[in-house]
PDB file of C-alpha atoms in Angstrom:
ATOM      1  CA  GLY A   1      25.753   7.896   7.587  1.00  0.00           C
ATOM      2  CA  ILE A   2      23.659   5.162   9.206  1.00  0.00           C
ATOM      3  CA  LYS A   3      26.269   4.427  11.875  1.00  0.00           C
ATOM      4  CA  SER A   4      26.224   8.021  13.097  1.00  0.00           C
ATOM      5  CA  LEU A   5      22.410   8.027  13.078  1.00  0.00           C
ATOM      6  CA  LYS A   6      22.397   4.865  15.185  1.00  0.00           C
ATOM      7  CA  GLU A   7      24.906   6.303  17.627  1.00  0.00           C
ATOM      8  CA  SER A   8      22.931   9.523  17.978  1.00  0.00           C
ATOM      9  CA  VAL A   9      19.725   7.639  18.757  1.00  0.00           C
ATOM     10  CA  GLU A  10      21.437   5.273  21.208  1.00  0.00           C
ATOM     11  CA  ALA A  11      23.289   8.105  22.895  1.00  0.00           C
ATOM     12  CA  SER A  12      20.183  10.241  23.295  1.00  0.00           C
ATOM     13  CA  GLN A  13      19.266  10.907  26.907  1.00  0.00           C
ATOM     14  CA  GLU A  14      15.616  11.176  25.923  1.00  0.00           C
ATOM     15  CA  ALA A  15      13.375   8.181  25.326  1.00  0.00           C
ATOM     16  CA  GLU A  16      11.407   9.813  22.511  1.00  0.00           C
ATOM     17  CA  PRO A  17      13.667   9.006  19.500  1.00  0.00           C
ATOM     18  CA  GLY A  18      13.993   5.448  20.770  1.00  0.00           C
ATOM     19  CA  ARG A  19      10.224   5.208  21.082  1.00  0.00           C
ATOM     20  CA  VAL A  20       9.777   6.233  17.452  1.00  0.00           C
ATOM     21  CA  PHE A  21      12.464   3.742  16.427  1.00  0.00           C
ATOM     22  CA  ASP A  22      10.664   0.915  18.265  1.00  0.00           C
ATOM     23  CA  ARG A  23       7.315   1.971  16.826  1.00  0.00           C
ATOM     24  CA  VAL A  24       8.622   1.881  13.237  1.00  0.00           C
ATOM     25  CA  ARG A  25      10.398  -1.441  13.781  1.00  0.00           C
ATOM     26  CA  THR A  26       7.166  -2.980  15.074  1.00  0.00           C
ATOM     27  CA  LEU A  27       5.134  -1.666  12.147  1.00  0.00           C
ATOM     28  CA  LYS A  28       7.772  -2.952   9.728  1.00  0.00           C
ATOM     29  CA  GLU A  29       8.042  -6.411  11.288  1.00  0.00           C
ATOM     30  CA  PHE A  30       4.272  -6.890  11.332  1.00  0.00           C
ATOM     31  CA  ARG A  31       3.803  -5.349   7.887  1.00  0.00           C
ATOM     32  CA  ALA A  32       1.164  -3.009   9.186  1.00  0.00           C
ATOM     33  CA  HIS A  33      -1.287  -0.631   7.557  1.00  0.00           C
ATOM     34  CA  VAL A  34      -1.845   2.506   9.625  1.00  0.00           C
ATOM     35  CA  PHE A  35      -4.180   5.417   9.100  1.00  0.00           C
ATOM     36  CA  PRO A  36      -5.920   7.897  11.426  1.00  0.00           C
ATOM     37  CA  GLY A  37      -7.766   5.987  14.134  1.00  0.00           C
ATOM     38  CA  VAL A  38      -7.006   2.475  12.834  1.00  0.00           C
ATOM     39  CA  GLU A  39      -4.069   0.088  12.635  1.00  0.00           C
ATOM     40  CA  TYR A  40      -3.971  -3.321  10.970  1.00  0.00           C
ATOM     41  CA  THR A  41      -1.214  -5.905  11.146  1.00  0.00           C
ATOM     42  CA  THR A  42      -0.820  -9.143   9.233  1.00  0.00           C
ATOM     43  CA  LYS A  43      -2.630 -12.104  10.760  1.00  0.00           C
ATOM     44  CA  ASN A  44      -0.102 -14.750   9.792  1.00  0.00           C
ATOM     45  CA  PRO A  45       3.458 -13.425   9.770  1.00  0.00           C
ATOM     46  CA  THR A  46       5.075 -16.715   8.732  1.00  0.00           C
ATOM     47  CA  SER A  47       3.202 -17.930   5.650  1.00  0.00           C
ATOM     48  CA  LEU A  48       4.914 -17.607   2.280  1.00  0.00           C
ATOM     49  CA  SER A  49       3.387 -17.660  -1.178  1.00  0.00           C
ATOM     50  CA  LYS A  50       4.824 -16.910  -4.581  1.00  0.00           C
ATOM     51  CA  SER A  51       1.731 -15.197  -5.982  1.00  0.00           C
ATOM     52  CA  PRO A  52      -1.432 -15.277  -3.865  1.00  0.00           C
ATOM     53  CA  VAL A  53      -2.950 -12.360  -5.774  1.00  0.00           C
ATOM     54  CA  GLU A  54      -2.237 -11.271  -9.329  1.00  0.00           C
ATOM     55  CA  SER A  55      -2.839  -7.835 -10.772  1.00  0.00           C
ATOM     56  CA  PRO A  56      -0.940  -5.348 -12.965  1.00  0.00           C
ATOM     57  CA  LEU A  57      -0.290  -3.183  -9.911  1.00  0.00           C
ATOM     58  CA  VAL A  58       0.908  -6.055  -7.745  1.00  0.00           C
ATOM     59  CA  ASN A  59       3.302  -6.992 -10.538  1.00  0.00           C
ATOM     60  CA  ALA A  60       4.690  -3.446 -10.500  1.00  0.00           C
ATOM     61  CA  PHE A  61       5.482  -3.765  -6.785  1.00  0.00           C
ATOM     62  CA  GLN A  62       7.059  -7.172  -7.383  1.00  0.00           C
ATOM     63  CA  ASN A  63       9.265  -5.708 -10.113  1.00  0.00           C
ATOM     64  CA  LEU A  64      10.841  -3.367  -7.558  1.00  0.00           C
ATOM     65  CA  TYR A  65      12.492  -6.484  -6.170  1.00  0.00           C
ATOM     66  CA  GLY A  66      13.566  -7.854  -9.542  1.00  0.00           C
ATOM     67  CA  GLU A  67      17.046  -8.568 -10.828  1.00  0.00           C
ATOM     68  CA  LYS A  68      18.383  -5.081 -10.163  1.00  0.00           C
ATOM     69  CA  ILE A  69      17.134  -3.557  -6.914  1.00  0.00           C
ATOM     70  CA  HIS A  70      17.541   0.189  -6.404  1.00  0.00           C
ATOM     71  CA  GLN A  71      17.523   0.918  -2.698  1.00  0.00           C
ATOM     72  CA  GLY A  72      17.281   4.493  -1.517  1.00  0.00           C
ATOM     73  CA  VAL A  73      14.864   5.338  -4.335  1.00  0.00           C
ATOM     74  CA  ILE A  74      11.419   6.917  -4.089  1.00  0.00           C
ATOM     75  CA  ASN A  75       9.037   5.504  -6.716  1.00  0.00           C
ATOM     76  CA  VAL A  76       5.942   7.456  -7.727  1.00  0.00           C
ATOM     77  CA  LEU A  77       2.765   5.563  -8.594  1.00  0.00           C
ATOM     78  CA  PHE A  78       0.098   7.677 -10.261  1.00  0.00           C
ATOM     79  CA  ASP A  79      -3.182   6.243 -11.499  1.00  0.00           C
ATOM     80  CA  GLY A  80      -6.859   7.153 -11.434  1.00  0.00           C
ATOM     81  CA  GLU A  81      -9.279   6.695  -8.564  1.00  0.00           C
ATOM     82  CA  GLY A  82     -10.519   3.188  -7.837  1.00  0.00           C
ATOM     83  CA  ASN A  83      -7.946   1.397  -9.978  1.00  0.00           C
ATOM     84  CA  GLY A  84      -6.443  -0.733  -7.217  1.00  0.00           C
ATOM     85  CA  LYS A  85      -3.352   1.243  -6.159  1.00  0.00           C
ATOM     86  CA  SER A  86      -3.864   0.991  -2.404  1.00  0.00           C
ATOM     87  CA  ALA A  87      -5.116  -2.587  -2.672  1.00  0.00           C
ATOM     88  CA  ALA A  88      -1.896  -3.586  -4.457  1.00  0.00           C
ATOM     89  CA  GLY A  89       0.228  -2.113  -1.680  1.00  0.00           C
ATOM     90  CA  LEU A  90      -1.801  -3.945   0.936  1.00  0.00           C
ATOM     91  CA  SER A  91      -1.619  -7.168  -1.047  1.00  0.00           C
ATOM     92  CA  ILE A  92       2.185  -7.053  -1.156  1.00  0.00           C
ATOM     93  CA  LEU A  93       2.329  -6.586   2.613  1.00  0.00           C
ATOM     94  CA  GLN A  94      -0.493  -8.861   3.747  1.00  0.00           C
ATOM     95  CA  ASN A  95       0.025 -11.870   1.491  1.00  0.00           C
ATOM     96  CA  TYR A  96       3.734 -12.431   2.109  1.00  0.00           C
ATOM     97  CA  TYR A  97       5.062 -12.780  -1.394  1.00  0.00           C
ATOM     98  CA  ALA A  98       8.384 -14.551  -1.651  1.00  0.00           C
ATOM     99  CA  PHE A  99      10.957 -12.615  -3.656  1.00  0.00           C
ATOM    100  CA  ASP A 100      13.928 -14.935  -3.963  1.00  0.00           C
ATOM    101  CA  ASP A 101      14.471 -18.170  -5.889  1.00  0.00           C
ATOM    102  CA  ASP A 102      14.342 -20.290  -2.746  1.00  0.00           C
ATOM    103  CA  GLY A 103      11.039 -18.770  -1.659  1.00  0.00           C
ATOM    104  CA  ASN A 104      12.364 -17.946   1.796  1.00  0.00           C
ATOM    105  CA  SER A 105      12.843 -14.183   1.707  1.00  0.00           C
ATOM    106  CA  THR A 106      10.001 -11.745   2.167  1.00  0.00           C
ATOM    107  CA  ILE A 107      10.075  -8.011   2.479  1.00  0.00           C
ATOM    108  CA  LYS A 108       9.480  -6.074   5.657  1.00  0.00           C
ATOM    109  CA  GLY A 109       7.621  -2.806   5.591  1.00  0.00           C
ATOM    110  CA  PHE A 110       4.429  -0.944   6.265  1.00  0.00           C
ATOM    111  CA  MET A 111       1.913   1.341   4.612  1.00  0.00           C
ATOM    112  CA  VAL A 112       0.671   4.767   5.708  1.00  0.00           C
ATOM    113  CA  SER A 113      -2.699   6.097   4.560  1.00  0.00           C
ATOM    114  CA  THR A 114      -3.958   9.520   5.562  1.00  0.00           C
ATOM    115  CA  HIS A 115      -7.418   9.415   3.960  1.00  0.00           C
ATOM    116  CA  ARG A 116      -6.515  12.947   2.865  1.00  0.00           C
ATOM    117  CA  VAL A 117      -7.084  14.607   6.203  1.00  0.00           C
ATOM    118  CA  ASN A 118      -6.894  18.368   6.150  1.00  0.00           C
ATOM    119  CA  GLN A 119      -3.276  18.763   7.266  1.00  0.00           C
ATOM    120  CA  PRO A 120       0.172  18.263   5.701  1.00  0.00           C
ATOM    121  CA  TYR A 121       1.088  14.617   5.091  1.00  0.00           C
ATOM    122  CA  VAL A 122       4.210  14.802   7.226  1.00  0.00           C
ATOM    123  CA  GLU A 123       2.149  15.941  10.237  1.00  0.00           C
ATOM    124  CA  THR A 124      -0.330  13.096   9.857  1.00  0.00           C
ATOM    125  CA  MET A 125       2.497  10.610   9.453  1.00  0.00           C
ATOM    126  CA  ALA A 126       4.267  11.949  12.534  1.00  0.00           C
ATOM    127  CA  SER A 127       1.072  11.479  14.511  1.00  0.00           C
ATOM    128  CA  LEU A 128       0.665   7.896  13.285  1.00  0.00           C
ATOM    129  CA  LEU A 129       4.269   7.134  14.255  1.00  0.00           C
ATOM    130  CA  GLU A 130       3.759   8.788  17.670  1.00  0.00           C
ATOM    131  CA  ALA A 131       6.472  11.235  16.701  1.00  0.00           C
ATOM    132  CA  SER A 132       4.670  14.588  16.710  1.00  0.00           C
ATOM    133  CA  SER A 133       6.709  15.924  19.637  1.00  0.00           C
ATOM    134  CA  VAL A 134      10.008  14.316  18.622  1.00  0.00           C
ATOM    135  CA  LYS A 135      12.627  16.532  17.035  1.00  0.00           C
ATOM    136  CA  GLY A 136      14.401  14.890  14.114  1.00  0.00           C
ATOM    137  CA  TRP A 137      12.147  11.834  14.017  1.00  0.00           C
ATOM    138  CA  PHE A 138      13.094  11.269  10.353  1.00  0.00           C
ATOM    139  CA  HIS A 139      16.434   9.896  11.548  1.00  0.00           C
ATOM    140  CA  ALA A 140      14.770   7.351  13.823  1.00  0.00           C
ATOM    141  CA  LEU A 141      12.436   6.367  10.962  1.00  0.00           C
ATOM    142  CA  LEU A 142      15.287   5.702   8.535  1.00  0.00           C
ATOM    143  CA  LEU A 143      17.406   3.910  11.099  1.00  0.00           C
ATOM    144  CA  ALA A 144      14.494   1.571  11.873  1.00  0.00           C
ATOM    145  CA  MET A 145      13.720   0.991   8.184  1.00  0.00           C
ATOM    146  CA  ASN A 146      17.324   0.266   7.193  1.00  0.00           C
ATOM    147  CA  GLU A 147      17.911  -3.433   6.513  1.00  0.00           C
ATOM    148  CA  PRO A 148      21.278  -5.250   6.561  1.00  0.00           C
ATOM    149  CA  ALA A 149      23.163  -5.034   3.267  1.00  0.00           C
ATOM    150  CA  ALA A 150      22.582  -8.722   2.485  1.00  0.00           C
ATOM    151  CA  SER A 151      18.816  -8.430   3.030  1.00  0.00           C
ATOM    152  CA  LEU A 152      16.082  -7.186   0.748  1.00  0.00           C
ATOM    153  CA  PRO A 153      15.300  -3.481   1.173  1.00  0.00           C
ATOM    154  CA  SER A 154      12.386  -2.668   3.420  1.00  0.00           C
ATOM    155  CA  LEU A 155       9.290  -1.091   1.855  1.00  0.00           C
ATOM    156  CA  LEU A 156       7.564   2.110   2.955  1.00  0.00           C
ATOM    157  CA  ILE A 157       4.303   2.866   1.128  1.00  0.00           C
ATOM    158  CA  LEU A 158       2.950   6.418   1.384  1.00  0.00           C
ATOM    159  CA  ASP A 159      -0.678   6.185   0.279  1.00  0.00           C
ATOM    160  CA  ASP A 160      -3.171   9.008  -0.370  1.00  0.00           C
ATOM    161  CA  PHE A 161      -0.345  11.421  -1.128  1.00  0.00           C
ATOM    162  CA  THR A 162      -1.336  14.867  -2.415  1.00  0.00           C
ATOM    163  CA  ASN A 163       0.272  18.264  -2.743  1.00  0.00           C
ATOM    164  CA  ASP A 164      -0.803  20.831  -0.165  1.00  0.00           C
ATOM    165  CA  SER A 165      -1.176  24.564  -0.631  1.00  0.00           C
ATOM    166  CA  GLY A 166       1.879  25.318   1.489  1.00  0.00           C
ATOM    167  CA  GLY A 167       4.147  22.862  -0.317  1.00  0.00           C
ATOM    168  CA  LYS A 168       5.041  20.963   2.864  1.00  0.00           C
ATOM    169  CA  ASN A 169       4.239  17.583   1.331  1.00  0.00           C
ATOM    170  CA  ILE A 170       6.658  18.060  -1.560  1.00  0.00           C
ATOM    171  CA  ASP A 171       9.292  19.377   0.854  1.00  0.00           C
ATOM    172  CA  PHE A 172       8.775  16.235   2.924  1.00  0.00           C
ATOM    173  CA  ILE A 173       9.587  13.971  -0.032  1.00  0.00           C
ATOM    174  CA  GLU A 174      12.644  16.071  -0.922  1.00  0.00           C
ATOM    175  CA  HIS A 175      13.932  15.877   2.641  1.00  0.00           C
ATOM    176  CA  LEU A 176      13.232  12.140   2.752  1.00  0.00           C
ATOM    177  CA  TYR A 177      15.185  11.192  -0.384  1.00  0.00           C
ATOM    178  CA  LYS A 178      18.157  13.314   0.681  1.00  0.00           C
ATOM    179  CA  LEU A 179      18.337  11.597   4.070  1.00  0.00           C
ATOM    180  CA  MET A 180      17.951   8.199   2.386  1.00  0.00           C
ATOM    181  CA  ASN A 181      21.042   8.956   0.304  1.00  0.00           C
ATOM    182  CA  PRO A 182      23.633  10.549   2.616  1.00  0.00           C
ATOM    183  CA  PRO A 183      26.835  11.918   1.032  1.00  0.00           C
ATOM    184  CA  LEU A 184      29.835   9.564   1.117  1.00  0.00           C
ATOM    185  CA  ALA A 185      27.729   6.685   2.474  1.00  0.00           C
ATOM    186  CA  GLU A 186      25.619   3.833   1.181  1.00  0.00           C
ATOM    187  CA  PRO A 187      21.902   4.555   0.617  1.00  0.00           C
ATOM    188  CA  VAL A 188      19.501   3.441   3.298  1.00  0.00           C
ATOM    189  CA  ASN A 189      18.467  -0.102   2.379  1.00  0.00           C
ATOM    190  CA  MET A 190      14.810   0.699   1.831  1.00  0.00           C
ATOM    191  CA  ILE A 191      12.426   1.496  -1.004  1.00  0.00           C
ATOM    192  CA  VAL A 192       9.628   4.069  -0.884  1.00  0.00           C
ATOM    193  CA  VAL A 193       6.490   4.070  -3.030  1.00  0.00           C
ATOM    194  CA  VAL A 194       4.399   7.252  -3.145  1.00  0.00           C
ATOM    195  CA  ILE A 195       0.828   6.515  -4.232  1.00  0.00           C
ATOM    196  CA  THR A 196      -1.240   9.382  -5.601  1.00  0.00           C
ATOM    197  CA  ALA A 197      -4.362   9.941  -7.671  1.00  0.00           C
ATOM    198  CA  SER A 198      -3.238  13.503  -8.481  1.00  0.00           C
ATOM    199  CA  ARG A 199      -1.335  13.971 -11.735  1.00  0.00           C
ATOM    200  CA  ASP A 200      -0.128  17.394 -10.598  1.00  0.00           C
ATOM    201  CA  THR A 201       1.275  15.908  -7.382  1.00  0.00           C
ATOM    202  CA  ALA A 202       2.954  13.059  -9.271  1.00  0.00           C
ATOM    203  CA  ASP A 203       4.583  15.517 -11.685  1.00  0.00           C
ATOM    204  CA  LYS A 204       5.867  17.734  -8.885  1.00  0.00           C
ATOM    205  CA  VAL A 205       7.374  14.803  -6.970  1.00  0.00           C
ATOM    206  CA  CYS A 206       9.044  13.353 -10.090  1.00  0.00           C
ATOM    207  CA  ALA A 207      10.639  16.741 -10.851  1.00  0.00           C
ATOM    208  CA  LEU A 208      12.492  16.825  -7.516  1.00  0.00           C
ATOM    209  CA  ASN A 209      15.704  14.964  -8.293  1.00  0.00           C
ATOM    210  CA  GLY A 210      16.397  14.950 -12.006  1.00  0.00           C
ATOM    211  CA  GLY A 211      15.093  11.414 -12.466  1.00  0.00           C
ATOM    212  CA  LYS A 212      17.772   9.867 -10.232  1.00  0.00           C
ATOM    213  CA  ARG A 213      16.511   9.033  -6.737  1.00  0.00           C
ATOM    214  CA  VAL A 214      12.867  10.021  -7.296  1.00  0.00           C
ATOM    215  CA  VAL A 215      11.378   8.243 -10.309  1.00  0.00           C
ATOM    216  CA  PRO A 216       8.013   7.183 -11.764  1.00  0.00           C
ATOM    217  CA  LEU A 217       7.129   3.543 -11.118  1.00  0.00           C
ATOM    218  CA  LYS A 218       7.969   1.351 -14.105  1.00  0.00           C
ATOM    219  CA  GLY A 219       4.998   0.248 -16.160  1.00  0.00           C
ATOM    220  CA  PHE A 220       2.920   3.359 -15.452  1.00  0.00           C
ATOM    221  CA  TYR A 221       4.444   5.859 -17.853  1.00  0.00           C
ATOM    222  CA  GLU A 222       5.615   6.211 -21.428  1.00  0.00           C
ATOM    223  CA  GLY A 223       8.660   7.989 -22.804  1.00  0.00           C
ATOM    224  CA  SER A 224      12.165   8.427 -21.430  1.00  0.00           C
ATOM    225  CA  ASP A 225      11.773  11.691 -19.509  1.00  0.00           C
ATOM    226  CA  LEU A 226      11.617  10.594 -15.863  1.00  0.00           C
ATOM    227  CA  MET A 227      10.991  14.147 -14.703  1.00  0.00           C
ATOM    228  CA  LYS A 228       7.973  14.617 -16.976  1.00  0.00           C
ATOM    229  CA  PRO A 229       6.635  11.096 -17.523  1.00  0.00           C
ATOM    230  CA  GLY A 230       3.767  10.388 -19.877  1.00  0.00           C
ATOM    231  CA  TRP A 231       1.467   8.735 -17.351  1.00  0.00           C
ATOM    232  CA  LYS A 232      -0.609   5.923 -18.812  1.00  0.00           C
ATOM    233  CA  GLY A 233      -2.114   4.115 -15.820  1.00  0.00           C
ATOM    234  CA  VAL A 234      -3.492   0.580 -15.846  1.00  0.00           C
ATOM    235  CA  ILE A 235      -6.263  -0.853 -17.983  1.00  0.00           C
ATOM    236  CA  TRP A 236      -7.682  -4.003 -16.430  1.00  0.00           C
ATOM    237  CA  SER A 237      -8.813  -6.846 -18.674  1.00  0.00           C
ATOM    238  CA  VAL A 238     -12.179  -8.516 -18.088  1.00  0.00           C
ATOM    239  CA  ASP A 239     -10.403 -11.697 -16.983  1.00  0.00           C
ATOM    240  CA  GLN A 240      -8.347  -9.782 -14.427  1.00  0.00           C
ATOM    241  CA  LEU A 241     -11.460  -8.060 -13.089  1.00  0.00           C
ATOM    242  CA  ILE A 242     -13.228 -11.404 -12.748  1.00  0.00           C
ATOM    243  CA  GLU A 243     -10.282 -12.636 -10.683  1.00  0.00           C
ATOM    244  CA  VAL A 244     -10.713  -9.600  -8.424  1.00  0.00           C
ATOM    245  CA  VAL A 245     -14.345 -10.590  -7.804  1.00  0.00           C
ATOM    246  CA  LYS A 246     -13.394 -14.220  -7.154  1.00  0.00           C
ATOM    247  CA  TYR A 247     -10.755 -13.121  -4.653  1.00  0.00           C
ATOM    248  CA  HIS A 248     -13.110 -10.881  -2.674  1.00  0.00           C
ATOM    249  CA  TYR A 249     -16.226 -13.070  -3.023  1.00  0.00           C
ATOM    250  CA  PRO A 250     -14.997 -16.668  -3.380  1.00  0.00           C
ATOM    251  CA  GLY A 251     -17.734 -18.987  -4.625  1.00  0.00           C
ATOM    252  CA  ASP A 252     -20.457 -16.319  -4.588  1.00  0.00           C
ATOM    253  CA  PHE A 253     -20.680 -15.795  -8.355  1.00  0.00           C
ATOM    254  CA  GLN A 254     -21.008 -18.118 -11.323  1.00  0.00           C
ATOM    255  CA  ASP A 255     -22.307 -15.445 -13.694  1.00  0.00           C
ATOM    256  CA  PHE A 256     -19.839 -12.626 -14.341  1.00  0.00           C
ATOM    257  CA  SER A 257     -21.781 -10.872 -17.076  1.00  0.00           C
ATOM    258  CA  PHE A 258     -21.839  -7.714 -14.931  1.00  0.00           C
ATOM    259  CA  VAL A 259     -18.078  -7.326 -15.495  1.00  0.00           C
ATOM    260  CA  ASP A 260     -17.371  -5.186 -18.532  1.00  0.00           C
ATOM    261  CA  SER A 261     -14.227  -3.884 -20.222  1.00  0.00           C
ATOM    262  CA  GLY A 262     -13.174  -0.416 -19.143  1.00  0.00           C
ATOM    263  CA  MET A 263     -14.383  -0.877 -15.568  1.00  0.00           C
ATOM    264  CA  THR A 264     -12.107  -0.293 -12.587  1.00  0.00           C
ATOM    265  CA  PRO A 265     -11.738  -2.765  -9.708  1.00  0.00           C
ATOM    266  CA  TYR A 266     -13.678  -0.359  -7.504  1.00  0.00           C
ATOM    267  CA  GLU A 267     -16.595  -0.248  -9.949  1.00  0.00           C
ATOM    268  CA  VAL A 268     -16.620  -4.030 -10.333  1.00  0.00           C
ATOM    269  CA  LEU A 269     -16.547  -4.669  -6.591  1.00  0.00           C
ATOM    270  CA  LYS A 270     -19.255  -2.074  -6.023  1.00  0.00           C
ATOM    271  CA  GLU A 271     -21.487  -3.848  -8.540  1.00  0.00           C
ATOM    272  CA  ALA A 272     -20.662  -7.267  -7.083  1.00  0.00           C
ATOM    273  CA  ARG A 273     -21.493  -6.029  -3.588  1.00  0.00           C
ATOM    274  CA  SER A 274     -24.812  -4.637  -4.799  1.00  0.00           C
ATOM    275  CA  LEU A 275     -25.739  -7.899  -6.549  1.00  0.00           C
ATOM    276  CA  ARG A 276     -24.745  -9.946  -3.526  1.00  0.00           C
ATOM    277  CA  LEU A 277     -26.834  -7.816  -1.177  1.00  0.00           C
ATOM    278  CA  ALA A 278     -29.807  -8.025  -3.557  1.00  0.00           C
ATOM    279  CA  ALA A 279     -29.495 -11.836  -3.659  1.00  0.00           C
ATOM    280  CA  MET A 280     -29.306 -12.019   0.131  1.00  0.00           C
ATOM    281  CA  HIS A 281     -32.321  -9.743   0.478  1.00  0.00           C
ATOM    282  CA  LYS A 282     -34.260 -11.874  -1.994  1.00  0.00           C
ATOM    283  CA  GLY A 283     -33.362 -14.996  -0.029  1.00  0.00           C
ATOM    284  CA  GLU A 284     -34.568 -13.428   3.198  1.00  0.00           C
ATOM    285  CA  LYS A 285     -37.897 -12.539   1.584  1.00  0.00           C
ATOM    286  CA  LYS A 286     -38.394 -16.129   0.426  1.00  0.00           C
ATOM    287  CA  SER A 287     -37.613 -17.565   3.850  1.00  0.00           C
ATOM    288  CA  SER A 288     -40.142 -15.238   5.511  1.00  0.00           C
ATOM    289  CA  SER A 289     -42.950 -15.662   2.931  1.00  0.00           C
ATOM    290  CA  PRO A 290     -46.363 -16.844   4.321  1.00  0.00           C
ATOM    291  CA  ILE A 291     -46.384 -19.968   2.106  1.00  0.00           C
ATOM    292  CA  LYS A 292     -42.926 -21.088   3.196  1.00  0.00           C
ATOM    293  CA  LYS A 293     -43.730 -20.248   6.818  1.00  0.00           C
ATOM    294  CA  ARG A 294     -46.978 -22.283   6.693  1.00  0.00           C
ATOM    295  CA  LYS A 295     -45.176 -25.304   5.220  1.00  0.00           C
ATOM    296  CA  LEU A 296     -42.544 -24.984   7.936  1.00  0.00           C
ATOM    297  CA  ASP A 297     -45.223 -24.877  10.636  1.00  0.00           C
ATOM    298  CA  GLU A 298     -46.947 -27.960   9.155  1.00  0.00           C
ATOM    299  CA  THR A 299     -43.660 -29.839   9.152  1.00  0.00           C
ATOM    300  CA  GLN A 300     -42.983 -28.931  12.779  1.00  0.00           C
ATOM    301  CA  ASN A 301     -46.510 -30.013  13.861  1.00  0.00           C
ATOM    302  CA  THR A 302     -46.279 -33.487  12.269  1.00  0.00           C
TER     303      THR A 302
END
């Protein structure tokens, strides 16, 4: 169980497992987002807000911490490209949602993105956790992620997850859920969300554990078969998409006619960015026009 894991790490004569433990604890405390070459942490680790950002995907993450919390479970989130999956994970970590009635408890956790580098996910993750040379680093990871029984489970988000030709990525998830749920012991007090844009990958992960400790994320599938869910994804309303634009470009738009039903957040933000750049470019042309420049010179000479 967890006690034996802790003892084995503390008793280790090598510093490497302890280094991985400290690395994970730091990432968790600062609610970081790590991916190859870059690491972000939250700027304000004390602010609390009930709902700074609203979206169907954010609500799905919030529901993991609803009335009945299932720690030790791996949740699979499948949806199409550009639909806001990664952004929802970042929003949960970076905006400090409060999850209890008093508004004083927030989750601890971090998010891993691989940007689909050409190597097994577990190898990229080990590199990001500075654990590539550490034998049995999974144990240090789980020990660091485990929260006290009275606390909310920590959150580990595995973004950009895909199946690889050798099957190592699926094996990684299988190994992870088994270690999170040791025999004759309480589950590790953590929750994992696997984010993928691959239906095949999502199906393979969901088939691992008979719908018990590896399950599709609620709200993103139809039917009762948790091993073969009928994935339905998210359809954003026009009003929700407009809120996305307002969040990313506050005060920049009064006309939202470019937002249409059926668009994804990525498509809407791409269009908003294009319109904003065009408006800025147009403004620069006006400020450098000969007529405006001549009037400016006349004003300066008077």
